Short mmCIF file of C-alpha atoms in Angstrom, two decimals:
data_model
loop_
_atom_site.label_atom_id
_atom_site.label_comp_id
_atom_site.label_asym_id
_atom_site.label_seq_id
_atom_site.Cartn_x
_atom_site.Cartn_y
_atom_site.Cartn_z
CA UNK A 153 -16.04 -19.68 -29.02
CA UNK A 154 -17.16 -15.77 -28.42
CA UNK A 155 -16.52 -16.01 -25.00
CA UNK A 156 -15.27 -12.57 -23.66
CA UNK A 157 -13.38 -12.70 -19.99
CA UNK A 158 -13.77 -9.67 -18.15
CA UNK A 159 -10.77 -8.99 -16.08
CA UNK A 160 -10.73 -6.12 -13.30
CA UNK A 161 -8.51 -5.33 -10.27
CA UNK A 162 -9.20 -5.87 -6.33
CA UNK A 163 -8.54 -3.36 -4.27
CA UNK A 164 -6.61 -5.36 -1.70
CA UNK A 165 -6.77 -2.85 1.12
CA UNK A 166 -10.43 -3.06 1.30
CA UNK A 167 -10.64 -6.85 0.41
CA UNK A 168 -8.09 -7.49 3.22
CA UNK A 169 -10.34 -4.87 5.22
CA UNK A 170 -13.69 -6.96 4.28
CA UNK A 171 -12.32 -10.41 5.04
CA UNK A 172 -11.18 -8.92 8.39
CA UNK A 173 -14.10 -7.15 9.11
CA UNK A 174 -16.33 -10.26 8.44
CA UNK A 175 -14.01 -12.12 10.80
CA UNK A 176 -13.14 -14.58 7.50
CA UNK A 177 -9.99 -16.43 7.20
CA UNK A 178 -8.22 -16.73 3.67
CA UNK A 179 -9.27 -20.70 4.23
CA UNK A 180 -12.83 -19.75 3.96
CA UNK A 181 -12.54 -18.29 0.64
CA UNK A 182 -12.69 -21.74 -0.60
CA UNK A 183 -16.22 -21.59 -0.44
CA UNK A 184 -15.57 -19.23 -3.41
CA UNK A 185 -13.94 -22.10 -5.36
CA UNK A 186 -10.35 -20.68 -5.43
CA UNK A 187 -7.40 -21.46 -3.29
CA UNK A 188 -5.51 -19.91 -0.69
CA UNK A 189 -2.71 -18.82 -3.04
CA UNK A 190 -5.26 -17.01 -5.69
CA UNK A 191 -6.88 -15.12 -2.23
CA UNK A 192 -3.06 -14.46 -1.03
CA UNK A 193 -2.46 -12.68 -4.97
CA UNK A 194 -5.41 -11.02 -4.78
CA UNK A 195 -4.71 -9.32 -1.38
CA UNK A 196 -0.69 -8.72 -2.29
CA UNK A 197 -0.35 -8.19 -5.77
CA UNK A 198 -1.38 -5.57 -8.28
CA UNK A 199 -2.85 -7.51 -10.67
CA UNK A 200 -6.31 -7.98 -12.60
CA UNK A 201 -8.55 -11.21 -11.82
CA UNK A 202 -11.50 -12.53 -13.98
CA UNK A 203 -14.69 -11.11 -12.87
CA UNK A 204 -16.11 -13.98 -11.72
CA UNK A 205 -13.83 -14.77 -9.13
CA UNK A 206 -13.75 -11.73 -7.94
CA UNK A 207 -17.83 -12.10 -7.39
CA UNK A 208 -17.04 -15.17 -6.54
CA UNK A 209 -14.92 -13.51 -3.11
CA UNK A 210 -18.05 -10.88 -2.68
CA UNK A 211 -20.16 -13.54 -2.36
CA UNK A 212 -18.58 -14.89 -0.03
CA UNK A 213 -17.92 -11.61 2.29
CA UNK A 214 -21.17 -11.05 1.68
CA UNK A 215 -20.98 -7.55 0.02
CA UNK A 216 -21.06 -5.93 -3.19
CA UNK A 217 -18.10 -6.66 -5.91
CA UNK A 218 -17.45 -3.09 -6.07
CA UNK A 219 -16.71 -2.60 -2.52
CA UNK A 220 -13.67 -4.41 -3.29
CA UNK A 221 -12.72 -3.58 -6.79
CA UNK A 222 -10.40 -0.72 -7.93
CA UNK A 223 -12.44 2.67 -9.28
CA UNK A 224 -9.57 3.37 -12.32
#
């Protein structure tokens, strides 16, 4: 198929800090298309998520995907 998946890691401090900031509750986030449990891993664990859900979530907090993306 040729189709490459770009994976990266969130930064859950400022994700957690965004969604607060914004006033948005992890039920919002399915606006983004994902579920509460995928928001929940991405603000607990340490772990890399496809790039498109992680837009996905910016899109939703209405900011850019690096704001709450890892710089490794």
């Amino acid at each position: 198929r040729g189709e490459v998946i770009v994976m990266i890691k969130i930064n859950s401090k400022a994700l957690i800090s965004k969604r607060q900031e914004k006033n948005i509750s992890t039920q919002a986030t399915i606006l983004a298309g994902l579920s509460d449990n995928a928001v929940f891993r991405m603000e607990n664990e340490n772990h890399a998520v496809n790039i498109l859900r992680a837009k996905a979530v910016a899109d939703v907090l209405k900011c850019n995907i690096n704001d709450i993306t890892r710089k490794e």
